[in-house]
Amino acid sequence: MDRRNSVEIQAISVEDAVRLALEQLGRQRDEVEIEILAEPTSGAQEEEEALVRVTVRGQASQPSRIGGQRARPVRSPGGEQQPIAVPDETTQVAITVTTELLAAMGFQVRVVPQAVTDDETDGPPTIGVNVLGNDLGMLIGRRGDHLSQLQYLVNLLVTRRIGHWTRVSVDVEGYKRRREESLTGLAGRVARQVARSGRAVQLEPMPANERRIVHLVLRDDPEVSTESSGEGDLRRVTILPKAVVSRES
Amino acid sequence: MEQLQHLVEYMASGLVDRPEEVHVDSRRRGPAVSIHLRVAEDELGRVIGKGGRIAKAMRTMVGVVAARQGLRANLEIEG
């Protein structure tokens, strides 16, 4: 995979987020532009994490896959590369269904196509939509549980409307994308630690879609392997060192 | 409460083959709303799902809307 030029990272402090982002990009602080997208706050109800976007200077983000199609990079007059989203029919239906369902729930939202990570599984390609609006925390829920249920319903409704099985990834305010970024960073860091120490590390319990990200990120890692254990809400990933040939014999 | 009823109608109608046989009514006692969904008997599976998965997803959405209105909602489904 190509070296990425831009990442968004969520962490408990801006400084942590920036450090993780630099680690992922393999860059120094003076080589990048840092945008603080959210400052950490510890309000009465929920703690907000810091969110930063770190972009390597002089390079625009790489074009990503949007709406089930390869986004076409175009040269804008400014000379910057920008992916343009051309939503296909399935994406349009997904946007319509998501907007209608949320309107029926009393949420005024804007639904836009969102790039999805190519997950290389069988079946139809996953298309992605992202829901934007105010005060949408309840659509995410604890550990993204409400969002998973919302996504499940959208999938059923879209599949019935277009008449064949499809997979739609529904995100709210980029929540899943941020989680994916921070889990990718976490998996990499813990993997290196496990490789160095030779000791397995168990991650916090996570929902299935998040465990899957960790497994995928480390699938081809030469030094570690991953496995899940535990039941239900307590299911968690363990990162283990791969058996090494004993040097003593 | 109308919103809750409308939401259940929208979801159920999109899941079944015969939306004209979807009937929803609701009753309210204080903050507790009881919503009743009826679909054609042979289409029950389409709104309940394997292991009740679809019903659970609908109840989650109903719960979100109810909570925003300071209500507690209970969704009952029958064929």
mmCIF file of C-alpha atoms in Angstrom:
data_model
loop_
_atom_site.group_PDB
_atom_site.id
_atom_site.type_symbol
_atom_site.label_atom_id
_atom_site.label_comp_id
_atom_site.label_asym_id
_atom_site.label_seq_id
_atom_site.Cartn_x
_atom_site.Cartn_y
_atom_site.Cartn_z
ATOM 1 C CA MET A 1 0.000 0.000 0.000
ATOM 2 C CA ASP A 2 1.144 3.510 -0.739
ATOM 3 C CA ARG A 3 2.405 5.672 2.016
ATOM 4 C CA ARG A 4 -0.436 7.808 3.287
ATOM 5 C CA ASN A 5 -0.183 11.548 3.215
ATOM 6 C CA SER A 6 -2.932 12.408 5.620
ATOM 7 C CA VAL A 7 -4.479 10.821 8.682
ATOM 8 C CA GLU A 8 -7.117 11.776 11.194
ATOM 9 C CA ILE A 9 -6.473 10.538 14.687
ATOM 10 C CA GLN A 10 -8.541 10.613 17.826
ATOM 11 C CA ALA A 11 -6.858 10.461 21.212
ATOM 12 C CA ILE A 12 -7.324 11.749 24.725
ATOM 13 C CA SER A 13 -5.229 14.837 24.117
ATOM 14 C CA VAL A 14 -4.221 16.855 21.086
ATOM 15 C CA GLU A 15 -0.595 16.076 21.798
ATOM 16 C CA ASP A 16 -1.226 12.333 21.903
ATOM 17 C CA ALA A 17 -3.221 12.480 18.706
ATOM 18 C CA VAL A 18 -0.456 14.356 16.909
ATOM 19 C CA ARG A 19 2.189 11.958 18.167
ATOM 20 C CA LEU A 20 0.184 8.952 16.966
ATOM 21 C CA ALA A 21 -0.445 10.592 13.634
ATOM 22 C CA LEU A 22 3.270 11.292 13.104
ATOM 23 C CA GLU A 23 4.027 7.684 14.052
ATOM 24 C CA GLN A 24 1.560 6.413 11.485
ATOM 25 C CA LEU A 25 2.809 8.692 8.765
ATOM 26 C CA GLY A 26 6.437 8.130 9.657
ATOM 27 C CA ARG A 27 7.056 11.880 9.576
ATOM 28 C CA GLN A 28 8.539 14.550 11.770
ATOM 29 C CA ARG A 29 6.504 17.410 13.162
ATOM 30 C CA ASP A 30 8.118 19.974 10.856
ATOM 31 C CA GLU A 31 7.104 17.990 7.783
ATOM 32 C CA VAL A 32 3.356 18.201 8.370
ATOM 33 C CA GLU A 33 0.377 20.494 8.689
ATOM 34 C CA ILE A 34 -1.683 19.909 11.814
ATOM 35 C CA GLU A 35 -5.372 20.766 11.965
ATOM 36 C CA ILE A 36 -7.156 20.422 15.265
ATOM 37 C CA LEU A 37 -10.654 19.233 14.377
ATOM 38 C CA ALA A 38 -11.865 18.774 17.946
ATOM 39 C CA GLU A 39 -10.430 19.833 21.264
ATOM 40 C CA PRO A 40 -10.803 17.432 24.130
ATOM 41 C CA THR A 41 -13.464 18.432 26.600
ATOM 42 C CA SER A 42 -14.607 16.642 29.675
ATOM 43 C CA GLY A 43 -18.144 17.851 29.950
ATOM 44 C CA ALA A 44 -20.659 16.758 32.504
ATOM 45 C CA GLN A 45 -22.038 13.982 30.356
ATOM 46 C CA GLU A 46 -19.500 12.669 27.921
ATOM 47 C CA GLU A 47 -15.825 13.043 27.432
ATOM 48 C CA GLU A 48 -14.895 14.225 23.982
ATOM 49 C CA GLU A 49 -11.600 13.094 22.635
ATOM 50 C CA ALA A 50 -9.229 15.281 20.687
ATOM 51 C CA LEU A 51 -9.331 14.858 16.927
ATOM 52 C CA VAL A 52 -6.571 16.083 14.660
ATOM 53 C CA ARG A 53 -5.888 15.849 10.959
ATOM 54 C CA VAL A 54 -2.238 15.670 10.075
ATOM 55 C CA THR A 55 -1.249 16.149 6.443
ATOM 56 C CA VAL A 56 2.211 15.934 4.965
ATOM 57 C CA ARG A 57 3.188 19.355 3.657
ATOM 58 C CA GLY A 58 2.795 19.937 -0.042
ATOM 59 C CA GLN A 59 0.750 16.812 -0.644
ATOM 60 C CA ALA A 60 -2.998 16.504 -0.810
ATOM 61 C CA SER A 61 -4.739 13.458 0.570
ATOM 62 C CA GLN A 62 -4.773 10.498 -1.727
ATOM 63 C CA PRO A 63 -7.924 9.860 -3.706
ATOM 64 C CA SER A 64 -10.038 7.338 -1.943
ATOM 65 C CA ARG A 65 -12.759 4.976 -2.889
ATOM 66 C CA ILE A 66 -16.139 6.634 -2.725
ATOM 67 C CA GLY A 67 -19.600 5.299 -3.244
ATOM 68 C CA GLY A 68 -18.523 1.929 -4.601
ATOM 69 C CA GLN A 69 -16.517 3.498 -7.397
ATOM 70 C CA ARG A 70 -12.955 4.446 -7.731
ATOM 71 C CA ALA A 71 -12.931 8.185 -7.213
ATOM 72 C CA ARG A 72 -11.308 9.988 -10.080
ATOM 73 C CA PRO A 73 -8.651 12.450 -9.155
ATOM 74 C CA VAL A 74 -9.035 15.641 -11.110
ATOM 75 C CA ARG A 75 -6.800 18.618 -11.420
ATOM 76 C CA SER A 76 -8.577 21.600 -10.031
ATOM 77 C CA PRO A 77 -7.512 25.067 -11.184
ATOM 78 C CA GLY A 78 -5.525 25.354 -7.985
ATOM 79 C CA GLY A 79 -3.507 22.340 -9.062
ATOM 80 C CA GLU A 80 -4.569 20.259 -6.092
ATOM 81 C CA GLN A 81 -5.767 16.734 -6.501
ATOM 82 C CA GLN A 82 -9.288 16.230 -5.289
ATOM 83 C CA PRO A 83 -11.355 13.098 -5.393
ATOM 84 C CA ILE A 84 -14.784 13.708 -6.860
ATOM 85 C CA ALA A 85 -17.572 11.531 -5.664
ATOM 86 C CA VAL A 86 -19.825 10.139 -8.340
ATOM 87 C CA PRO A 87 -22.478 8.299 -6.341
ATOM 88 C CA ASP A 88 -23.777 5.250 -8.175
ATOM 89 C CA GLU A 89 -27.394 4.140 -8.055
ATOM 90 C CA THR A 90 -26.971 1.977 -4.953
ATOM 91 C CA THR A 91 -25.308 4.836 -3.128
ATOM 92 C CA GLN A 92 -28.190 7.130 -4.096
ATOM 93 C CA VAL A 93 -30.690 4.637 -2.706
ATOM 94 C CA ALA A 94 -28.640 4.275 0.471
ATOM 95 C CA ILE A 95 -28.576 8.055 0.897
ATOM 96 C CA THR A 96 -32.327 8.315 0.306
ATOM 97 C CA VAL A 97 -33.183 5.477 2.702
ATOM 98 C CA THR A 98 -30.888 6.765 5.438
ATOM 99 C CA THR A 99 -32.274 10.285 5.108
ATOM 100 C CA GLU A 100 -35.876 9.037 5.167
ATOM 101 C CA LEU A 101 -35.336 6.758 8.169
ATOM 102 C CA LEU A 102 -33.665 9.516 10.158
ATOM 103 C CA ALA A 103 -36.352 12.019 9.150
ATOM 104 C CA ALA A 104 -38.932 9.544 10.449
ATOM 105 C CA MET A 105 -36.943 9.602 13.688
ATOM 106 C CA GLY A 106 -37.071 13.388 13.772
ATOM 107 C CA PHE A 107 -33.438 14.019 12.857
ATOM 108 C CA GLN A 108 -32.644 16.721 10.341
ATOM 109 C CA VAL A 109 -29.507 15.424 8.688
ATOM 110 C CA ARG A 110 -27.428 15.583 5.570
ATOM 111 C CA VAL A 111 -26.239 12.239 4.234
ATOM 112 C CA VAL A 112 -23.153 12.163 2.036
ATOM 113 C CA PRO A 113 -21.152 9.376 0.374
ATOM 114 C CA GLN A 114 -18.112 8.301 2.334
ATOM 115 C CA ALA A 115 -15.064 6.357 1.253
ATOM 116 C CA VAL A 116 -14.939 2.857 2.683
ATOM 117 C CA THR A 117 -11.876 0.812 3.305
ATOM 118 C CA ASP A 118 -11.741 -1.969 0.769
ATOM 119 C CA ASP A 119 -12.323 -4.973 2.960
ATOM 120 C CA GLU A 120 -11.563 -7.620 0.350
ATOM 121 C CA THR A 121 -14.333 -9.945 1.364
ATOM 122 C CA ASP A 122 -16.605 -11.808 -1.014
ATOM 123 C CA GLY A 123 -19.916 -10.446 -2.098
ATOM 124 C CA PRO A 124 -21.002 -7.086 -3.378
ATOM 125 C CA PRO A 125 -18.780 -4.092 -2.700
ATOM 126 C CA THR A 126 -19.552 -2.117 0.390
ATOM 127 C CA ILE A 127 -20.739 1.389 -0.179
ATOM 128 C CA GLY A 128 -20.433 4.040 2.486
ATOM 129 C CA VAL A 129 -22.559 6.918 3.688
ATOM 130 C CA ASN A 130 -21.883 9.418 6.435
ATOM 131 C CA VAL A 131 -24.629 11.210 8.361
ATOM 132 C CA LEU A 132 -23.988 14.853 9.240
ATOM 133 C CA GLY A 133 -26.006 17.049 11.549
ATOM 134 C CA ASN A 134 -26.294 18.426 15.038
ATOM 135 C CA ASP A 135 -26.580 16.494 18.240
ATOM 136 C CA LEU A 136 -26.279 13.030 16.740
ATOM 137 C CA GLY A 137 -24.590 11.314 19.687
ATOM 138 C CA MET A 138 -27.667 9.211 20.348
ATOM 139 C CA LEU A 139 -27.385 7.720 16.878
ATOM 140 C CA ILE A 140 -23.966 6.375 17.806
ATOM 141 C CA GLY A 141 -24.728 5.042 21.264
ATOM 142 C CA ARG A 142 -22.452 3.288 23.686
ATOM 143 C CA ARG A 143 -19.597 1.593 21.818
ATOM 144 C CA GLY A 144 -21.385 2.435 18.584
ATOM 145 C CA ASP A 145 -24.228 0.054 19.385
ATOM 146 C CA HIS A 146 -27.030 2.296 18.119
ATOM 147 C CA LEU A 147 -25.040 2.946 14.967
ATOM 148 C CA SER A 148 -24.674 -0.805 14.329
ATOM 149 C CA GLN A 149 -28.432 -1.245 14.646
ATOM 150 C CA LEU A 150 -29.067 1.743 12.392
ATOM 151 C CA GLN A 151 -26.703 0.302 9.801
ATOM 152 C CA TYR A 152 -28.417 -3.071 9.972
ATOM 153 C CA LEU A 153 -31.819 -1.493 9.305
ATOM 154 C CA VAL A 154 -30.485 0.643 6.463
ATOM 155 C CA ASN A 155 -29.009 -2.490 4.880
ATOM 156 C CA LEU A 156 -32.330 -4.316 5.067
ATOM 157 C CA LEU A 157 -34.297 -1.389 3.684
ATOM 158 C CA VAL A 158 -31.826 -0.701 0.868
ATOM 159 C CA THR A 159 -31.634 -4.384 -0.080
ATOM 160 C CA ARG A 160 -35.413 -4.619 -0.288
ATOM 161 C CA ARG A 161 -35.669 -1.467 -2.327
ATOM 162 C CA ILE A 162 -33.083 -2.371 -4.949
ATOM 163 C CA GLY A 163 -34.010 -6.057 -4.994
ATOM 164 C CA HIS A 164 -30.591 -7.562 -4.426
ATOM 165 C CA TRP A 165 -28.281 -7.936 -1.485
ATOM 166 C CA THR A 166 -25.967 -5.050 -0.848
ATOM 167 C CA ARG A 167 -23.783 -3.879 1.971
ATOM 168 C CA VAL A 168 -23.927 -0.324 3.207
ATOM 169 C CA SER A 169 -21.537 1.061 5.762
ATOM 170 C CA VAL A 170 -23.318 3.795 7.710
ATOM 171 C CA ASP A 171 -21.266 6.288 9.689
ATOM 172 C CA VAL A 172 -22.361 9.210 11.864
ATOM 173 C CA GLU A 173 -20.169 12.312 11.931
ATOM 174 C CA GLY A 174 -17.212 10.179 10.842
ATOM 175 C CA TYR A 175 -17.286 8.218 14.111
ATOM 176 C CA LYS A 176 -16.393 4.867 12.567
ATOM 177 C CA ARG A 177 -13.713 6.361 10.372
ATOM 178 C CA ARG A 178 -12.054 7.977 13.376
ATOM 179 C CA ARG A 179 -12.267 4.740 15.345
ATOM 180 C CA GLU A 180 -10.722 2.924 12.416
ATOM 181 C CA GLU A 181 -7.853 5.392 12.294
ATOM 182 C CA SER A 182 -7.163 5.220 15.985
ATOM 183 C CA LEU A 183 -7.474 1.413 16.086
ATOM 184 C CA THR A 184 -5.097 1.117 13.150
ATOM 185 C CA GLY A 185 -2.576 3.204 15.091
ATOM 186 C CA LEU A 186 -3.169 1.258 18.281
ATOM 187 C CA ALA A 187 -2.798 -2.131 16.551
ATOM 188 C CA GLY A 188 0.506 -1.079 15.016
ATOM 189 C CA ARG A 189 1.929 0.263 18.249
ATOM 190 C CA VAL A 190 0.888 -2.698 20.354
ATOM 191 C CA ALA A 191 2.168 -5.115 17.683
ATOM 192 C CA ARG A 192 5.632 -3.550 17.837
ATOM 193 C CA GLN A 193 5.568 -3.697 21.612
ATOM 194 C CA VAL A 194 4.575 -7.387 21.510
ATOM 195 C CA ALA A 195 7.305 -8.125 18.979
ATOM 196 C CA ARG A 196 9.906 -6.399 21.152
ATOM 197 C CA SER A 197 8.879 -7.916 24.451
ATOM 198 C CA GLY A 198 7.834 -11.342 23.185
ATOM 199 C CA ARG A 199 4.782 -11.081 25.439
ATOM 200 C CA ALA A 200 1.155 -11.201 24.331
ATOM 201 C CA VAL A 201 -1.032 -8.153 24.966
ATOM 202 C CA GLN A 202 -4.790 -8.268 25.364
ATOM 203 C CA LEU A 203 -6.704 -5.236 24.081
ATOM 204 C CA GLU A 204 -9.827 -3.794 25.668
ATOM 205 C CA PRO A 205 -13.118 -5.470 24.769
ATOM 206 C CA MET A 206 -14.461 -4.119 21.463
ATOM 207 C CA PRO A 207 -17.454 -4.684 19.212
ATOM 208 C CA ALA A 208 -17.061 -7.079 16.277
ATOM 209 C CA ASN A 209 -16.444 -4.463 13.592
ATOM 210 C CA GLU A 210 -13.611 -2.974 15.635
ATOM 211 C CA ARG A 211 -11.991 -6.331 16.395
ATOM 212 C CA ARG A 212 -12.110 -7.026 12.701
ATOM 213 C CA ILE A 213 -10.112 -3.860 11.986
ATOM 214 C CA VAL A 214 -7.352 -5.012 14.337
ATOM 215 C CA HIS A 215 -7.272 -8.488 12.762
ATOM 216 C CA LEU A 216 -7.095 -7.008 9.262
ATOM 217 C CA VAL A 217 -4.390 -4.482 10.088
ATOM 218 C CA LEU A 218 -2.126 -7.184 11.522
ATOM 219 C CA ARG A 219 -3.099 -9.991 9.144
ATOM 220 C CA ASP A 220 0.184 -9.913 7.227
ATOM 221 C CA ASP A 221 2.391 -8.843 10.106
ATOM 222 C CA PRO A 222 5.514 -11.044 10.142
ATOM 223 C CA GLU A 223 6.048 -10.767 13.885
ATOM 224 C CA VAL A 224 2.637 -11.076 15.505
ATOM 225 C CA SER A 225 -0.670 -12.880 15.150
ATOM 226 C CA THR A 226 -4.086 -12.040 16.564
ATOM 227 C CA GLU A 227 -6.957 -13.939 18.101
ATOM 228 C CA SER A 228 -10.266 -13.100 19.757
ATOM 229 C CA SER A 229 -11.491 -14.620 22.991
ATOM 230 C CA GLY A 230 -14.260 -14.047 25.500
ATOM 231 C CA GLU A 231 -17.999 -13.848 24.967
ATOM 232 C CA GLY A 232 -20.427 -11.106 24.032
ATOM 233 C CA ASP A 233 -19.536 -7.637 25.275
ATOM 234 C CA LEU A 234 -16.318 -8.948 26.780
ATOM 235 C CA ARG A 235 -14.897 -10.361 23.554
ATOM 236 C CA ARG A 236 -11.448 -8.926 22.964
ATOM 237 C CA VAL A 237 -8.429 -9.276 20.718
ATOM 238 C CA THR A 238 -5.100 -10.624 21.915
ATOM 239 C CA ILE A 239 -1.959 -9.773 19.968
ATOM 240 C CA LEU A 240 0.572 -12.588 20.279
ATOM 241 C CA PRO A 241 4.183 -12.900 19.221
ATOM 242 C CA LYS A 242 4.614 -15.376 16.362
ATOM 243 C CA ALA A 243 6.542 -18.463 17.418
ATOM 244 C CA VAL A 244 10.207 -17.658 16.954
ATOM 245 C CA VAL A 245 12.906 -20.212 16.242
ATOM 246 C CA SER A 246 14.820 -20.706 19.442
ATOM 247 C CA ARG A 247 18.251 -19.138 19.259
ATOM 248 C CA GLU A 248 19.644 -21.152 22.118
ATOM 249 C CA SER A 249 19.765 -24.559 20.498
ATOM 250 C CA MET B 1 -45.983 9.725 20.172
ATOM 251 C CA GLU B 2 -47.112 10.360 16.597
ATOM 252 C CA GLN B 3 -43.466 10.380 15.633
ATOM 253 C CA LEU B 4 -42.961 6.951 17.189
ATOM 254 C CA GLN B 5 -45.957 5.562 15.371
ATOM 255 C CA HIS B 6 -44.811 7.078 12.088
ATOM 256 C CA LEU B 7 -41.300 5.646 12.559
ATOM 257 C CA VAL B 8 -42.585 2.123 13.168
ATOM 258 C CA GLU B 9 -44.861 2.422 10.128
ATOM 259 C CA TYR B 10 -41.965 3.574 7.974
ATOM 260 C CA MET B 11 -39.646 0.771 9.074
ATOM 261 C CA ALA B 12 -42.218 -2.030 8.898
ATOM 262 C CA SER B 13 -43.590 -0.909 5.515
ATOM 263 C CA GLY B 14 -40.102 -0.988 4.054
ATOM 264 C CA LEU B 15 -39.472 -4.512 5.302
ATOM 265 C CA VAL B 16 -42.589 -6.403 4.242
ATOM 266 C CA ASP B 17 -43.988 -7.367 0.835
ATOM 267 C CA ARG B 18 -47.491 -6.102 1.668
ATOM 268 C CA PRO B 19 -47.173 -2.711 3.367
ATOM 269 C CA GLU B 20 -50.928 -2.253 3.068
ATOM 270 C CA GLU B 21 -51.286 -4.874 5.791
ATOM 271 C CA VAL B 22 -49.073 -2.974 8.235
ATOM 272 C CA HIS B 23 -51.063 -1.536 11.132
ATOM 273 C CA VAL B 24 -49.592 0.476 13.954
ATOM 274 C CA ASP B 25 -51.322 1.938 16.953
ATOM 275 C CA SER B 26 -50.056 3.314 20.202
ATOM 276 C CA ARG B 27 -51.223 4.027 23.686
ATOM 277 C CA ARG B 28 -49.689 6.339 26.225
ATOM 278 C CA ARG B 29 -49.788 6.260 29.989
ATOM 279 C CA GLY B 30 -47.662 9.049 31.460
ATOM 280 C CA PRO B 31 -44.168 8.731 30.051
ATOM 281 C CA ALA B 32 -44.768 5.141 28.949
ATOM 282 C CA VAL B 33 -45.792 4.585 25.340
ATOM 283 C CA SER B 34 -46.915 1.230 24.128
ATOM 284 C CA ILE B 35 -46.705 0.700 20.372
ATOM 285 C CA HIS B 36 -48.421 -2.145 18.674
ATOM 286 C CA LEU B 37 -47.260 -3.354 15.249
ATOM 287 C CA ARG B 38 -49.276 -5.816 13.255
ATOM 288 C CA VAL B 39 -48.210 -7.282 9.912
ATOM 289 C CA ALA B 40 -49.548 -10.145 7.780
ATOM 290 C CA GLU B 41 -48.931 -13.373 9.645
ATOM 291 C CA ASP B 42 -46.724 -14.881 6.940
ATOM 292 C CA GLU B 43 -44.564 -11.751 7.002
ATOM 293 C CA LEU B 44 -43.793 -11.747 10.709
ATOM 294 C CA GLY B 45 -40.301 -13.029 10.028
ATOM 295 C CA ARG B 46 -39.562 -9.916 7.982
ATOM 296 C CA VAL B 47 -40.043 -7.624 10.975
ATOM 297 C CA ILE B 48 -38.690 -9.981 13.642
ATOM 298 C CA GLY B 49 -35.697 -11.544 11.913
ATOM 299 C CA LYS B 50 -33.491 -14.425 12.934
ATOM 300 C CA GLY B 51 -33.173 -14.457 16.696
ATOM 301 C CA GLY B 52 -35.272 -11.281 16.837
ATOM 302 C CA ARG B 53 -32.489 -9.247 15.268
ATOM 303 C CA ILE B 54 -34.699 -6.995 13.153
ATOM 304 C CA ALA B 55 -37.119 -6.401 16.030
ATOM 305 C CA LYS B 56 -34.171 -5.488 18.221
ATOM 306 C CA ALA B 57 -32.901 -2.952 15.674
ATOM 307 C CA MET B 58 -36.373 -1.396 15.361
ATOM 308 C CA ARG B 59 -36.683 -1.238 19.157
ATOM 309 C CA THR B 60 -33.322 0.516 19.353
ATOM 310 C CA MET B 61 -34.494 3.217 16.918
ATOM 311 C CA VAL B 62 -37.789 3.534 18.784
ATOM 312 C CA GLY B 63 -35.839 3.841 22.042
ATOM 313 C CA VAL B 64 -33.673 6.644 20.644
ATOM 314 C CA VAL B 65 -36.697 8.664 19.538
ATOM 315 C CA ALA B 66 -38.581 8.036 22.785
ATOM 316 C CA ALA B 67 -35.586 9.068 24.894
ATOM 317 C CA ARG B 68 -35.315 12.351 22.976
ATOM 318 C CA GLN B 69 -38.905 13.079 23.916
ATOM 319 C CA GLY B 70 -38.485 12.020 27.520
ATOM 320 C CA LEU B 71 -40.601 8.918 26.968
ATOM 321 C CA ARG B 72 -40.183 5.204 27.419
ATOM 322 C CA ALA B 73 -41.472 3.103 24.565
ATOM 323 C CA ASN B 74 -42.354 -0.518 24.273
ATOM 324 C CA LEU B 75 -42.789 -2.090 20.832
ATOM 325 C CA GLU B 76 -44.969 -5.160 20.545
ATOM 326 C CA ILE B 77 -45.175 -7.112 17.332
ATOM 327 C CA GLU B 78 -47.846 -9.540 16.227
ATOM 328 C CA GLY B 79 -48.962 -11.271 13.075
#
